[in-house]
CSV table of C-alpha atoms and ligand atoms in Angstrom, one decimal:
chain,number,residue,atom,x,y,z
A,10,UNK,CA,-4.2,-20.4,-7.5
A,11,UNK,CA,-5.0,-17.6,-5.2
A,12,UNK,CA,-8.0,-16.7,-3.2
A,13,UNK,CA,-8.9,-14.6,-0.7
A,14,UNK,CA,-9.8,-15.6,2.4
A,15,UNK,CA,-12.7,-12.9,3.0
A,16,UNK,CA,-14.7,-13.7,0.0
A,17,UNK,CA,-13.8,-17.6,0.4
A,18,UNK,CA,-17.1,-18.8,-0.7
A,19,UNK,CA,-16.7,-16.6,-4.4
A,20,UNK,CA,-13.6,-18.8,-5.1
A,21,UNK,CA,-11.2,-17.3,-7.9
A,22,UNK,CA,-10.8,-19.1,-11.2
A,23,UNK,CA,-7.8,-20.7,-12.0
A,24,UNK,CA,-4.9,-18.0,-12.9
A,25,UNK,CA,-4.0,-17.9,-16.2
A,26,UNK,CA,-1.4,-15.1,-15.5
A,27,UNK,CA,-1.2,-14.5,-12.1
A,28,UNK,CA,-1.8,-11.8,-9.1
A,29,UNK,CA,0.9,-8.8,-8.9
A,30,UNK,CA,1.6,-7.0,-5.6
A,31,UNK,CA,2.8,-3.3,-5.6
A,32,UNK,CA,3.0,-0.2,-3.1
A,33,UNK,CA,4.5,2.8,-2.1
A,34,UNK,CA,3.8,5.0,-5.8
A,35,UNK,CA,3.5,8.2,-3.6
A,36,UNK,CA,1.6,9.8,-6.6
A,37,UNK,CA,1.6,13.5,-6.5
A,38,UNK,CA,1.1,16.4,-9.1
A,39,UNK,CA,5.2,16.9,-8.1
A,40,UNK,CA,6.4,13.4,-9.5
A,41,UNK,CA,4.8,13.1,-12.6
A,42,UNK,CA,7.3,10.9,-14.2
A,43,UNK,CA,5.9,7.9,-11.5
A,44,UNK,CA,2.8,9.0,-13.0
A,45,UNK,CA,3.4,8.6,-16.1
A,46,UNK,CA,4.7,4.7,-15.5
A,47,UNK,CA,2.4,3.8,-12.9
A,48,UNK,CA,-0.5,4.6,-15.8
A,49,UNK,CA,1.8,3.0,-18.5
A,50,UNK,CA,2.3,-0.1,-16.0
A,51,UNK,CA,-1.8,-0.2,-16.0
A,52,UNK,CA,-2.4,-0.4,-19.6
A,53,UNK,CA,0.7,-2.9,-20.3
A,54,UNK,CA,1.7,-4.9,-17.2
A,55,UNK,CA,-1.3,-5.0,-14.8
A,56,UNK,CA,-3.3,-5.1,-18.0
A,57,UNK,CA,-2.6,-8.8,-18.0
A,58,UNK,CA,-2.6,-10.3,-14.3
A,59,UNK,CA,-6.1,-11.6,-13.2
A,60,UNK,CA,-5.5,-9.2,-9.9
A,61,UNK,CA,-3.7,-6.7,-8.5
A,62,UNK,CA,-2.7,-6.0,-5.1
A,63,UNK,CA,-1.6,-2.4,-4.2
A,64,UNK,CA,-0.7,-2.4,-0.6
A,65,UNK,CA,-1.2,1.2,0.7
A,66,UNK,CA,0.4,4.7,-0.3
A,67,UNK,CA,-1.2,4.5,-3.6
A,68,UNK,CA,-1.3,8.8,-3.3
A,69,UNK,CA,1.1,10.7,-1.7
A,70,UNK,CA,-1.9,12.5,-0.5
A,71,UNK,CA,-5.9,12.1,-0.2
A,72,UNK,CA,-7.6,14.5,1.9
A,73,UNK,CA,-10.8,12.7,1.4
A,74,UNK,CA,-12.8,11.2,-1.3
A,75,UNK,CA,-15.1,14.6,-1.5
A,76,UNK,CA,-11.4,16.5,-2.4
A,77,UNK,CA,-9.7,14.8,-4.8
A,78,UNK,CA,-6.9,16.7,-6.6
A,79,UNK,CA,-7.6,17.3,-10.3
A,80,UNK,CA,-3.9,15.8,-10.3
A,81,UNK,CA,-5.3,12.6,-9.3
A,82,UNK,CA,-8.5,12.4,-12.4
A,83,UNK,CA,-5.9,10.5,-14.8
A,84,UNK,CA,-4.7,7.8,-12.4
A,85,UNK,CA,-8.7,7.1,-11.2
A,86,UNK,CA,-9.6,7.1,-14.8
A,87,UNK,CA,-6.9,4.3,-15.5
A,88,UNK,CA,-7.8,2.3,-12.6
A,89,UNK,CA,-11.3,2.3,-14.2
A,90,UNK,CA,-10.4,0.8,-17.3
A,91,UNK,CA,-8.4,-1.4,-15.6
A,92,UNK,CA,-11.3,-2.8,-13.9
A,93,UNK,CA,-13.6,-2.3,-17.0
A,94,UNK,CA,-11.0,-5.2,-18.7
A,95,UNK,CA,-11.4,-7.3,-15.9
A,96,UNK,CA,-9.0,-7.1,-13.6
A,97,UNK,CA,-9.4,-7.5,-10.0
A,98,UNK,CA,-8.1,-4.1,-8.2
A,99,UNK,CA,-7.2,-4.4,-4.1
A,100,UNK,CA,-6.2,-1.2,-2.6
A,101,UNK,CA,-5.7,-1.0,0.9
A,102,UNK,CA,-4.7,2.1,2.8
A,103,UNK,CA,-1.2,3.3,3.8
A,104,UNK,CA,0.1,6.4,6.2
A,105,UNK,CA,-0.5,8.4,3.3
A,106,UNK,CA,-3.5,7.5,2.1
A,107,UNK,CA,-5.5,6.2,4.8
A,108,UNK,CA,-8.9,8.7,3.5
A,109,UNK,CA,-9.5,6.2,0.7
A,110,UNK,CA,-13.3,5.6,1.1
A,111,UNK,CA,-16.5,4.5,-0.9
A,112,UNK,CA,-15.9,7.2,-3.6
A,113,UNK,CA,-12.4,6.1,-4.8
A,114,UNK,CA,-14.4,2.5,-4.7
A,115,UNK,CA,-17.3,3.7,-6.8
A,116,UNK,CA,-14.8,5.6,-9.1
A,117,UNK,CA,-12.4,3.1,-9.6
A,118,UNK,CA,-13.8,0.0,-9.1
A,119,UNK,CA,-11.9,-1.1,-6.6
A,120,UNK,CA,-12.1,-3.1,-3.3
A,121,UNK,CA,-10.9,-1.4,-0.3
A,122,UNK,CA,-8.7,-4.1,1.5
A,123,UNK,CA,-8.2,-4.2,5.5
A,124,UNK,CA,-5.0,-4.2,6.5
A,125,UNK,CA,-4.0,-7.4,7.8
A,126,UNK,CA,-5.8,-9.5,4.7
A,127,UNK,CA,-4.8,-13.1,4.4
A,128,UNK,CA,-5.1,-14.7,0.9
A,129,UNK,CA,-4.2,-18.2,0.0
A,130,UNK,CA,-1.1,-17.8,-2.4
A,131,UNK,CA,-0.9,-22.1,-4.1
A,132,UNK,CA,-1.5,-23.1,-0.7
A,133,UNK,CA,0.5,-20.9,1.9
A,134,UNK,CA,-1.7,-18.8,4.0
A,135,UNK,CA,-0.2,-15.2,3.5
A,136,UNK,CA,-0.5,-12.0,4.7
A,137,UNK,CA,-1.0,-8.8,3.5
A,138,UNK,CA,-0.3,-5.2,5.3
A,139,UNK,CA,0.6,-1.8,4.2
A,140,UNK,CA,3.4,-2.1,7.1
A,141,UNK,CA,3.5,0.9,9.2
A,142,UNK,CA,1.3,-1.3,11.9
A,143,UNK,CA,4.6,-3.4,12.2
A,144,UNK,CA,7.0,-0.3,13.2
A,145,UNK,CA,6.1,-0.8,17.4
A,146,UNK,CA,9.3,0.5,18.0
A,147,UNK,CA,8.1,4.1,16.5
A,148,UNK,CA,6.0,4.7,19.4
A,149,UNK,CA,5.5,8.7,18.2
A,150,UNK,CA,4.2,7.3,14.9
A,151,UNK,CA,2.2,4.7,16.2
A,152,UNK,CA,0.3,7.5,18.9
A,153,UNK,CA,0.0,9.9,15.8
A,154,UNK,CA,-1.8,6.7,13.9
A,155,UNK,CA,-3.7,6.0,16.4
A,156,UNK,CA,-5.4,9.8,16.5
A,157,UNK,CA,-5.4,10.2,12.4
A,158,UNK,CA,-7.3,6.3,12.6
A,159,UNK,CA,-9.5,7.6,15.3
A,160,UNK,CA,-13.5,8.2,13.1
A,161,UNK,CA,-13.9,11.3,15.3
A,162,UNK,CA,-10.7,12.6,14.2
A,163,UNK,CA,-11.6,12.2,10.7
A,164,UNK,CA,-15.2,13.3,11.2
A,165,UNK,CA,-14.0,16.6,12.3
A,166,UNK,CA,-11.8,16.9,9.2
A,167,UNK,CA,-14.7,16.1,6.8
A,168,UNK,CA,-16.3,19.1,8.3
A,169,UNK,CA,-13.0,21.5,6.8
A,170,UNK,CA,-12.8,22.8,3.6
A,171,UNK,CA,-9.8,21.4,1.1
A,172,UNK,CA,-8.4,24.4,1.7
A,173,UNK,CA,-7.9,23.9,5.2
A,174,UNK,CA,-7.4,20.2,5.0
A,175,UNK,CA,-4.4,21.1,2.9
A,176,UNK,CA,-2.6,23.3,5.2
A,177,UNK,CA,-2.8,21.0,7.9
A,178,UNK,CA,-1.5,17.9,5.8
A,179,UNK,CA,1.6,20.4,5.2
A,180,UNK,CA,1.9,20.9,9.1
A,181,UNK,CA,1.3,17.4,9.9
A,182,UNK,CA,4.2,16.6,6.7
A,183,UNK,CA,6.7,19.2,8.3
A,184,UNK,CA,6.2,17.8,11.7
A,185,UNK,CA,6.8,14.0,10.5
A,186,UNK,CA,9.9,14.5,8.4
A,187,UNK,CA,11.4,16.5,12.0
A,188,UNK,CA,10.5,13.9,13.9
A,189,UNK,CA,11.6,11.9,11.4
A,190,UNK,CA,15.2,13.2,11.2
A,191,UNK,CA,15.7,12.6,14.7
A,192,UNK,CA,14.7,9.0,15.0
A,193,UNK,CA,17.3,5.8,14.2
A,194,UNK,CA,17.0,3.9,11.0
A,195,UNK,CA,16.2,0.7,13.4
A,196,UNK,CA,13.4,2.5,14.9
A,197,UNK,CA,11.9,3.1,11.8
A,198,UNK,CA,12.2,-0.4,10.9
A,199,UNK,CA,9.7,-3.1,11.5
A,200,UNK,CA,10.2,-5.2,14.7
A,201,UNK,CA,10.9,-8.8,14.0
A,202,UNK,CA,8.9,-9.8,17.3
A,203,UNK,CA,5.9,-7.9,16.3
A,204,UNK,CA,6.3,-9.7,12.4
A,205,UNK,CA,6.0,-13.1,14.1
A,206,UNK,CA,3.5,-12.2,16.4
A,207,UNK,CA,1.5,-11.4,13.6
A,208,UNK,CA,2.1,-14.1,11.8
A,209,UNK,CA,1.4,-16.4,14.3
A,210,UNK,CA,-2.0,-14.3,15.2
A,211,UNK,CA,-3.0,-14.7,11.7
A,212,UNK,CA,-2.0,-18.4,11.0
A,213,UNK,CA,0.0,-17.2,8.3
A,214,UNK,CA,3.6,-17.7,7.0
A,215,UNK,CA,4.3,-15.4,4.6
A,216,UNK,CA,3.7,-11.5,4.9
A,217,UNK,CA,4.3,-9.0,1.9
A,218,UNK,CA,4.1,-5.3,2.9
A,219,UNK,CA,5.7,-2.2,1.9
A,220,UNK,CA,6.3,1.4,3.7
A,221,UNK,CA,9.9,1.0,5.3
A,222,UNK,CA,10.9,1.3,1.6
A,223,UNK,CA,13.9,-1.5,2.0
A,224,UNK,CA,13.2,-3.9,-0.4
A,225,UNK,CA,14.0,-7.2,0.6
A,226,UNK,CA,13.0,-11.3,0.9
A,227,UNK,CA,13.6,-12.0,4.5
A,228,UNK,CA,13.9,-15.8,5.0
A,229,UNK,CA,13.7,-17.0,8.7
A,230,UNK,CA,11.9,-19.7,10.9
A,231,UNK,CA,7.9,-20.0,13.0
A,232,UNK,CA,8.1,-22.2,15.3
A,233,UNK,CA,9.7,-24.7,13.2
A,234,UNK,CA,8.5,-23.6,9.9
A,235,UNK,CA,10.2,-22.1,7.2
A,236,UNK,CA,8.2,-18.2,7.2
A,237,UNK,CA,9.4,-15.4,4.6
A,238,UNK,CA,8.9,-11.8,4.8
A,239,UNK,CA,9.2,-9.6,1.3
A,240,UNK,CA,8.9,-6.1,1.6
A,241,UNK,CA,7.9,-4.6,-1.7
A,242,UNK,CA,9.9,-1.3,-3.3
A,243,UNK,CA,8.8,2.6,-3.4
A,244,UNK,CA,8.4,3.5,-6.9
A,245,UNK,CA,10.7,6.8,-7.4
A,246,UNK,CA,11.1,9.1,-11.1
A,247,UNK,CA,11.2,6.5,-13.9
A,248,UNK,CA,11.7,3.3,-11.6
A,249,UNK,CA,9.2,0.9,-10.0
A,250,UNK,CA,8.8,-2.3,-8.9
A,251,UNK,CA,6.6,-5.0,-7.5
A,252,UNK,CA,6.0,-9.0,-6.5
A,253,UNK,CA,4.5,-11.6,-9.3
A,254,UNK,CA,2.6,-14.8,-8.4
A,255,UNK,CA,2.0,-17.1,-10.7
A,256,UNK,CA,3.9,-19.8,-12.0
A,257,UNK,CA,6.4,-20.9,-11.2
A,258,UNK,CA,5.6,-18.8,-7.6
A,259,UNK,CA,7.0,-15.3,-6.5
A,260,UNK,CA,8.9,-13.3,-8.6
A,261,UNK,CA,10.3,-9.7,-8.4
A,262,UNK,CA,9.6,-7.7,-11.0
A,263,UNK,CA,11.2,-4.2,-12.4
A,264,UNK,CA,8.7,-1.5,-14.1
A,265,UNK,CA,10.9,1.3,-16.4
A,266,UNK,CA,9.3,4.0,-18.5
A,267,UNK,CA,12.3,3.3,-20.6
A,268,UNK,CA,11.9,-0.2,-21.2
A,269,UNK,CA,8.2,0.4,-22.5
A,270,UNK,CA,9.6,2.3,-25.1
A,271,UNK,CA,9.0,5.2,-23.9
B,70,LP5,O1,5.4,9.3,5.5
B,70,LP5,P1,6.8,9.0,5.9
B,70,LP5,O2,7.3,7.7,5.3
B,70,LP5,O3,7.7,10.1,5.6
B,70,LP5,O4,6.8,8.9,7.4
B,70,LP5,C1,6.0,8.0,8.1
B,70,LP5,C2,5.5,8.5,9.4
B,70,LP5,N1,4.8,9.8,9.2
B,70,LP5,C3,3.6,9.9,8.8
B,70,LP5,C4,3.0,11.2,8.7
B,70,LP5,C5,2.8,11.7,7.3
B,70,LP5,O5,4.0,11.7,6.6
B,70,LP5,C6,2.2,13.1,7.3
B,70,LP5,C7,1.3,13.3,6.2
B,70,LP5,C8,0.1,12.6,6.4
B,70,LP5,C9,-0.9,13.2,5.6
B,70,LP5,C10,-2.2,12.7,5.9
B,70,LP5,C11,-3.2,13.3,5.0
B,70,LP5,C12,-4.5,13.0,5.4
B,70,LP5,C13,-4.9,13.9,6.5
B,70,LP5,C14,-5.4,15.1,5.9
B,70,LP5,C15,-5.1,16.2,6.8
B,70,LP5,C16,-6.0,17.2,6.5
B,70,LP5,O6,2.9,8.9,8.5
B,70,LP5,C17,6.6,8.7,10.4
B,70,LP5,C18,7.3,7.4,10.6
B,70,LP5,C19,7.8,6.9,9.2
B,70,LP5,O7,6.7,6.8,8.3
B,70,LP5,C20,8.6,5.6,9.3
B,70,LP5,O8,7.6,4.6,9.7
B,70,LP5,O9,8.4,7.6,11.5
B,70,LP5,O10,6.0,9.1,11.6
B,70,LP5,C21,6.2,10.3,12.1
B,70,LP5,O11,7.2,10.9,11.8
B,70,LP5,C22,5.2,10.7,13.1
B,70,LP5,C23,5.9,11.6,14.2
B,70,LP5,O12,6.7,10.7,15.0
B,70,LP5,C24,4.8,12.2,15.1
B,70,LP5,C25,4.1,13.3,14.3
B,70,LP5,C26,3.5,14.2,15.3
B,70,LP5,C27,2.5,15.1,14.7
B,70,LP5,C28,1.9,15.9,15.7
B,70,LP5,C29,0.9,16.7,15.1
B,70,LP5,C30,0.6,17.9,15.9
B,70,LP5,C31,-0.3,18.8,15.2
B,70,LP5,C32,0.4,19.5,14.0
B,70,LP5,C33,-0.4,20.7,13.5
B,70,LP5,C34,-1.6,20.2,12.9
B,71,MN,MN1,3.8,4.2,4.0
Protein backbone atom coordinates (compact mmCIF):
# COMPACT_ATOMS: atom_id res chain seq x y z
CA UNK A 1 0.00 0.00 0.00
CA UNK A 2 1.22 3.44 -0.45
CA UNK A 3 0.22 6.69 1.09
CA UNK A 4 1.37 9.90 1.29
CA UNK A 5 2.42 11.34 4.21
CA UNK A 6 0.90 14.97 3.48
CA UNK A 7 -2.63 13.93 2.95
CA UNK A 8 -2.26 11.16 5.73
CA UNK A 9 -5.67 11.56 7.03
CA UNK A 10 -7.29 10.88 3.09
CA UNK A 11 -5.66 7.33 3.31
CA UNK A 12 -5.22 5.59 -0.19
CA UNK A 13 -7.21 2.45 -1.01
CA UNK A 14 -5.59 -0.61 -1.27
CA UNK A 15 -3.43 -0.87 -4.71
CA UNK A 16 -4.72 -3.03 -7.02
CA UNK A 17 -1.87 -2.20 -9.58
CA UNK A 18 0.47 -0.17 -8.09
CA UNK A 19 2.22 3.49 -8.05
CA UNK A 20 4.86 4.17 -10.96
CA UNK A 21 7.78 6.67 -10.51
CA UNK A 22 9.21 8.47 -13.70
CA UNK A 23 11.34 11.79 -14.51
CA UNK A 24 13.58 13.49 -16.64
CA UNK A 25 11.11 13.29 -20.21
CA UNK A 26 12.75 16.77 -21.18
CA UNK A 27 9.72 17.24 -23.48
CA UNK A 28 10.32 19.75 -26.23
CA UNK A 29 8.75 20.56 -29.69
CA UNK A 30 12.62 19.27 -30.82
CA UNK A 31 12.17 15.52 -29.46
CA UNK A 32 9.00 14.57 -30.61
CA UNK A 33 9.64 10.92 -30.69
CA UNK A 34 9.80 11.14 -26.42
CA UNK A 35 6.55 12.75 -27.10
CA UNK A 36 5.09 10.48 -28.88
CA UNK A 37 5.86 7.55 -26.03
CA UNK A 38 5.54 9.59 -23.05
CA UNK A 39 1.66 10.16 -24.52
CA UNK A 40 1.53 6.43 -25.64
CA UNK A 41 2.97 5.42 -22.09
CA UNK A 42 -0.19 7.59 -20.69
CA UNK A 43 -2.88 5.83 -22.53
CA UNK A 44 -1.30 2.14 -22.05
CA UNK A 45 1.07 1.88 -19.05
CA UNK A 46 0.23 4.74 -16.58
CA UNK A 47 -3.34 4.07 -17.72
CA UNK A 48 -3.33 1.22 -15.25
CA UNK A 49 -1.34 2.22 -11.93
CA UNK A 50 -3.59 3.80 -9.19
CA UNK A 51 -0.77 6.87 -9.21
CA UNK A 52 1.93 8.22 -10.81
CA UNK A 53 4.79 9.96 -9.60
CA UNK A 54 6.74 12.22 -12.09
CA UNK A 55 9.65 13.63 -10.22
CA UNK A 56 10.61 16.91 -12.00
CA UNK A 57 11.79 17.83 -15.63
CA UNK A 58 8.49 16.86 -16.92
CA UNK A 59 9.28 19.85 -19.86
CA UNK A 60 12.43 20.72 -21.11
CA UNK A 61 11.02 24.10 -20.77
CA UNK A 62 8.05 26.25 -18.97
CA UNK A 63 8.34 29.77 -18.88
CA UNK A 64 5.27 30.07 -16.94
CA UNK A 65 1.83 28.71 -16.72
CA UNK A 66 0.48 32.05 -18.68
CA UNK A 67 3.11 30.89 -21.71
CA UNK A 68 2.70 27.60 -22.53
CA UNK A 69 4.12 26.39 -25.84
CA UNK A 70 1.43 25.21 -28.25
CA UNK A 71 4.01 22.21 -28.35
CA UNK A 72 3.05 21.46 -24.93
CA UNK A 73 -1.34 21.34 -25.63
CA UNK A 74 -1.04 17.43 -26.54
CA UNK A 75 0.93 16.27 -23.43
CA UNK A 76 -1.57 18.65 -20.97
CA UNK A 77 -4.50 17.18 -22.78
CA UNK A 78 -3.25 13.55 -22.10
CA UNK A 79 -2.46 14.22 -18.55
CA UNK A 80 -6.12 15.29 -18.38
CA UNK A 81 -7.51 12.13 -19.40
CA UNK A 82 -5.30 10.52 -17.38
CA UNK A 83 -6.69 12.01 -14.41
CA UNK A 84 -10.38 11.94 -15.93
CA UNK A 85 -9.80 7.78 -15.63
CA UNK A 86 -8.72 8.14 -12.32
CA UNK A 87 -5.39 8.09 -11.86
CA UNK A 88 -3.55 9.98 -9.29
CA UNK A 89 -0.95 12.45 -11.12
CA UNK A 90 2.15 13.99 -8.73
CA UNK A 91 4.38 16.28 -10.54
CA UNK A 92 6.92 17.98 -8.69
CA UNK A 93 9.26 20.48 -10.20
CA UNK A 94 12.82 19.91 -11.66
CA UNK A 95 15.74 22.56 -12.92
CA UNK A 96 13.83 22.64 -15.97
CA UNK A 97 10.61 23.10 -15.01
CA UNK A 98 10.55 24.65 -11.78
CA UNK A 99 7.49 27.45 -13.27
CA UNK A 100 4.93 24.71 -12.96
CA UNK A 101 2.13 26.54 -11.06
CA UNK A 102 -1.77 26.47 -10.38
CA UNK A 103 -2.57 26.51 -14.15
CA UNK A 104 -0.71 23.33 -15.19
CA UNK A 105 -2.83 22.01 -11.84
CA UNK A 106 -6.16 23.27 -13.03
CA UNK A 107 -5.23 22.03 -16.66
CA UNK A 108 -4.10 18.81 -15.87
CA UNK A 109 -5.33 17.79 -12.82
CA UNK A 110 -2.54 17.32 -11.13
CA UNK A 111 -0.92 17.89 -7.67
CA UNK A 112 2.03 19.88 -7.46
CA UNK A 113 4.46 17.94 -5.14
CA UNK A 114 7.24 19.65 -2.82
CA UNK A 115 10.31 18.45 -3.26
CA UNK A 116 11.43 16.46 -0.54
CA UNK A 117 7.81 14.43 -0.22
CA UNK A 118 7.89 11.37 1.95
CA UNK A 119 5.24 8.63 1.09
CA UNK A 120 4.87 5.39 2.85
CA UNK A 121 5.86 2.68 0.17
CA UNK A 122 4.42 -1.14 2.20
CA UNK A 123 5.86 0.31 5.22
CA UNK A 124 9.31 2.05 4.50
CA UNK A 125 9.19 5.70 4.85
CA UNK A 126 10.60 7.05 1.46
CA UNK A 127 11.54 9.94 -0.09
CA UNK A 128 10.93 11.72 -2.96
CA UNK A 129 13.10 14.62 -4.73
CA UNK A 130 13.68 15.75 -8.24
CA UNK A 131 17.53 15.66 -7.22
CA UNK A 132 19.40 18.62 -8.15
CA UNK A 133 18.98 19.79 -4.27
CA UNK A 134 21.47 16.76 -3.54
CA UNK A 135 24.32 18.09 -6.02
CA UNK A 136 26.10 20.40 -2.84
CA UNK A 137 29.20 19.93 -4.48
CA UNK A 138 27.95 22.10 -7.62
CA UNK A 139 28.14 25.14 -5.70
CA UNK A 140 27.57 27.46 -9.16
CA UNK A 141 24.39 25.50 -9.63
CA UNK A 142 23.16 25.53 -6.33
CA UNK A 143 23.78 29.77 -6.20
CA UNK A 144 22.09 29.93 -9.74
CA UNK A 145 19.01 27.76 -7.89
CA UNK A 146 18.92 29.71 -5.30
CA UNK A 147 18.20 33.14 -7.44
CA UNK A 148 15.86 31.29 -10.24
CA UNK A 149 13.85 29.79 -6.65
CA UNK A 150 13.95 33.30 -5.28
CA UNK A 151 9.66 34.66 -5.74
CA UNK A 152 11.15 38.09 -6.61
CA UNK A 153 13.13 36.67 -9.22
CA UNK A 154 10.22 35.06 -10.75
CA UNK A 155 7.92 37.97 -10.07
CA UNK A 156 10.02 40.11 -12.21
CA UNK A 157 9.88 37.46 -14.97
CA UNK A 158 6.10 37.19 -14.87
CA UNK A 159 6.17 40.84 -15.66
CA UNK A 160 8.19 39.90 -19.48
CA UNK A 161 6.62 38.93 -22.40
CA UNK A 162 7.23 35.08 -23.76
CA UNK A 163 9.10 36.62 -26.08
CA UNK A 164 11.54 37.84 -23.82
CA UNK A 165 11.28 35.10 -21.36
CA UNK A 166 12.42 32.92 -24.24
CA UNK A 167 15.58 34.57 -25.05
CA UNK A 168 16.73 34.60 -21.74
CA UNK A 169 15.99 30.76 -21.07
CA UNK A 170 18.45 30.43 -24.24
CA UNK A 171 21.13 32.65 -22.39
CA UNK A 172 20.59 31.08 -19.22
CA UNK A 173 20.76 27.34 -21.40
CA UNK A 174 24.15 28.57 -23.18
CA UNK A 175 25.56 29.70 -19.99
CA UNK A 176 24.74 26.19 -18.13
CA UNK A 177 25.95 23.82 -20.72
CA UNK A 178 29.59 26.19 -20.55
CA UNK A 179 29.67 25.93 -17.23
CA UNK A 180 28.68 22.76 -17.54
CA UNK A 181 31.62 21.54 -19.79
CA UNK A 182 33.99 22.67 -17.39
CA UNK A 183 32.84 21.02 -14.25
CA UNK A 184 33.94 17.14 -13.20
CA UNK A 185 31.43 14.32 -13.58
CA UNK A 186 31.75 13.87 -9.58
CA UNK A 187 30.83 17.43 -9.14
CA UNK A 188 27.87 16.96 -10.97
CA UNK A 189 26.96 14.03 -9.02
CA UNK A 190 25.02 13.95 -5.83
CA UNK A 191 26.97 13.88 -2.53
CA UNK A 192 26.57 10.83 -0.55
CA UNK A 193 26.85 12.93 2.83
CA UNK A 194 24.26 15.26 1.73
CA UNK A 195 21.91 11.86 0.61
CA UNK A 196 22.21 10.67 4.25
CA UNK A 197 21.83 13.81 5.74
CA UNK A 198 18.66 13.94 4.13
CA UNK A 199 17.58 10.82 4.87
CA UNK A 200 18.19 11.03 8.27
CA UNK A 201 16.47 14.70 8.36
CA UNK A 202 13.47 13.20 6.91
CA UNK A 203 13.28 9.80 8.81
CA UNK A 204 13.41 8.13 5.72
CA UNK A 205 15.26 5.15 4.18
CA UNK A 206 14.78 5.02 0.79
CA UNK A 207 15.07 8.09 -1.74
CA UNK A 208 14.05 7.87 -5.43
CA UNK A 209 15.12 10.96 -7.54
CA UNK A 210 16.17 11.64 -10.94
CA UNK A 211 18.28 14.60 -12.73
CA UNK A 212 22.06 13.23 -12.69
CA UNK A 213 20.65 10.96 -15.41
CA UNK A 214 22.76 7.74 -13.99
CA UNK A 215 20.39 5.25 -13.48
CA UNK A 216 21.11 3.16 -10.67
CA UNK A 217 19.94 1.13 -7.22
CA UNK A 218 22.40 2.24 -4.70
CA UNK A 219 22.42 -0.17 -1.70
CA UNK A 220 24.33 1.07 1.43
CA UNK A 221 23.85 1.50 5.31
CA UNK A 222 21.94 4.48 8.10
CA UNK A 223 23.18 4.10 10.99
CA UNK A 224 22.79 0.51 11.03
CA UNK A 225 20.00 0.17 8.62
CA UNK A 226 19.88 -1.17 5.39
CA UNK A 227 18.98 2.47 3.16
CA UNK A 228 18.80 2.33 -0.82
CA UNK A 229 19.01 5.01 -3.21
CA UNK A 230 17.44 4.50 -6.95
CA UNK A 231 17.87 7.12 -9.26
CA UNK A 232 15.31 6.94 -12.05
CA UNK A 233 16.48 7.23 -16.08
CA UNK A 234 16.18 10.34 -18.66
CA UNK A 235 13.81 9.29 -21.24
CA UNK A 236 15.82 9.95 -24.71
CA UNK A 237 14.23 9.35 -28.75
CA UNK A 238 12.17 6.10 -28.49
CA UNK A 239 13.53 4.95 -25.01
CA UNK A 240 12.12 5.49 -21.42
CA UNK A 241 12.02 4.15 -18.30
CA UNK A 242 10.79 4.32 -14.76
CA UNK A 243 10.30 2.49 -11.04
CA UNK A 244 7.07 0.13 -10.30
CA UNK A 245 5.61 -0.46 -6.76
CA UNK A 246 3.38 -2.85 -6.31
CA UNK A 247 3.70 -6.37 -5.74
CA UNK A 248 5.98 -7.99 -5.27
CA UNK A 249 7.81 -4.34 -4.35
CA UNK A 250 10.11 -2.17 -6.73
CA UNK A 251 10.64 -2.90 -10.05
CA UNK A 252 12.38 -1.21 -13.02
CA UNK A 253 10.56 -0.92 -15.81
CA UNK A 254 11.49 -0.18 -19.75
CA UNK A 255 8.92 2.02 -21.96
CA UNK A 256 9.70 1.48 -26.10
CA UNK A 257 7.55 3.07 -28.81
CA UNK A 258 8.51 -0.17 -30.53
CA UNK A 259 7.26 -2.56 -28.15
CA UNK A 260 3.70 -0.79 -28.18
CA UNK A 261 3.54 -1.73 -31.57
CA UNK A 262 4.26 1.19 -32.81
O1 LIG B 1 19.89 21.19 -17.15
P1 LIG B 1 21.17 20.48 -17.18
O2 LIG B 1 21.05 19.08 -16.70
O3 LIG B 1 21.89 20.57 -18.47
O4 LIG B 1 22.14 21.23 -16.18
C1 LIG B 1 21.76 21.37 -14.83
C2 LIG B 1 22.21 22.70 -14.32
N1 LIG B 1 21.75 23.79 -15.16
C3 LIG B 1 20.55 24.31 -15.03
C4 LIG B 1 20.25 25.51 -15.88
C5 LIG B 1 19.34 25.14 -16.98
O5 LIG B 1 19.90 24.16 -17.83
C6 LIG B 1 19.09 26.42 -17.78
C7 LIG B 1 17.78 26.42 -18.33
C8 LIG B 1 16.82 26.76 -17.28
C9 LIG B 1 15.63 27.28 -17.95
C10 LIG B 1 14.72 27.81 -16.95
C11 LIG B 1 13.52 28.25 -17.65
C12 LIG B 1 12.65 28.98 -16.79
C13 LIG B 1 13.13 30.33 -16.66
C14 LIG B 1 12.60 31.08 -17.77
C15 LIG B 1 13.55 32.14 -18.04
C16 LIG B 1 12.80 33.14 -18.68
O6 LIG B 1 19.69 23.91 -14.28
C17 LIG B 1 23.71 22.77 -14.23
C18 LIG B 1 24.19 21.63 -13.37
C19 LIG B 1 23.71 20.32 -13.98
O7 LIG B 1 22.29 20.34 -14.05
C20 LIG B 1 24.11 19.09 -13.16
O8 LIG B 1 23.47 19.11 -11.90
O9 LIG B 1 25.60 21.66 -13.30
O10 LIG B 1 24.02 23.99 -13.55
C21 LIG B 1 24.71 24.94 -14.20
O11 LIG B 1 25.39 24.66 -15.16
C22 LIG B 1 24.59 26.29 -13.60
C23 LIG B 1 25.89 27.05 -13.77
O12 LIG B 1 26.93 26.47 -12.98
C24 LIG B 1 25.69 28.47 -13.37
C25 LIG B 1 24.87 29.18 -14.41
C26 LIG B 1 25.11 30.64 -14.25
C27 LIG B 1 24.12 31.39 -15.02
C28 LIG B 1 24.36 32.85 -14.78
C29 LIG B 1 23.29 33.59 -15.45
C30 LIG B 1 23.80 34.94 -15.79
C31 LIG B 1 22.80 35.67 -16.57
C32 LIG B 1 22.77 35.17 -18.00
C33 LIG B 1 22.00 36.06 -18.87
C34 LIG B 1 20.56 36.08 -18.56
MN1 LIG C 1 16.99 17.93 -13.77
Amino acid sequence: MYRSKRSSSKKQSLMSSGVLFISDLHLSPEQPETGRLFIDFLETRAAEVDALFILGDLFELWLGDDAILPAYQPYIAALRSLTDRGVALHVMHGNRDFLLGDKFQTLTGAELLDDYTVIDLGGVPTLLMHGDLLCTDDVAYQQFRCMVRDPRWQQALFGKPMEERLELAQRLRQESQSAAGMKSIEIMDVNQEEVEKTLREHKALQLIHGHTHRPARHHFELDGKAAMRFVLPEWRKQEGGGLHYGQPGLSKEFYSLSRSGQ
